[in-house]
């Protein structure tokens, strides 16, 4: 079972989210940026391109982000087994 992980390190706070697919994680990253754009850039207009928005937001900043797939098959199986064991 694959999940997409979104990890953001911004302003000393680490955010980690699991998503079903890359488009969902990307959309969450863009929402994160949109919610903080004005605080970071005051009057600078928001670029219409999402990719440009992401690039500008994290440029010249110690902040970082990552969208990556992770295989959680073993975790999924362990959770299924734990659930079955608790039902007995």
Short mmCIF file of C-alpha atoms in Angstrom, two decimals, residues 56-63:
data_model
loop_
_atom_site.label_atom_id
_atom_site.label_comp_id
_atom_site.label_asym_id
_atom_site.label_seq_id
_atom_site.Cartn_x
_atom_site.Cartn_y
_atom_site.Cartn_z
CA UNK A 56 9.12 31.64 -4.65
CA UNK A 57 7.75 30.79 -1.21
CA UNK A 58 10.65 28.49 -0.34
CA UNK A 59 13.42 30.43 -2.15
CA UNK A 60 15.90 32.25 0.11
CA UNK A 61 14.35 30.64 3.17
CA UNK A 62 15.44 27.92 5.58
CA UNK A 63 11.99 26.38 5.06
#
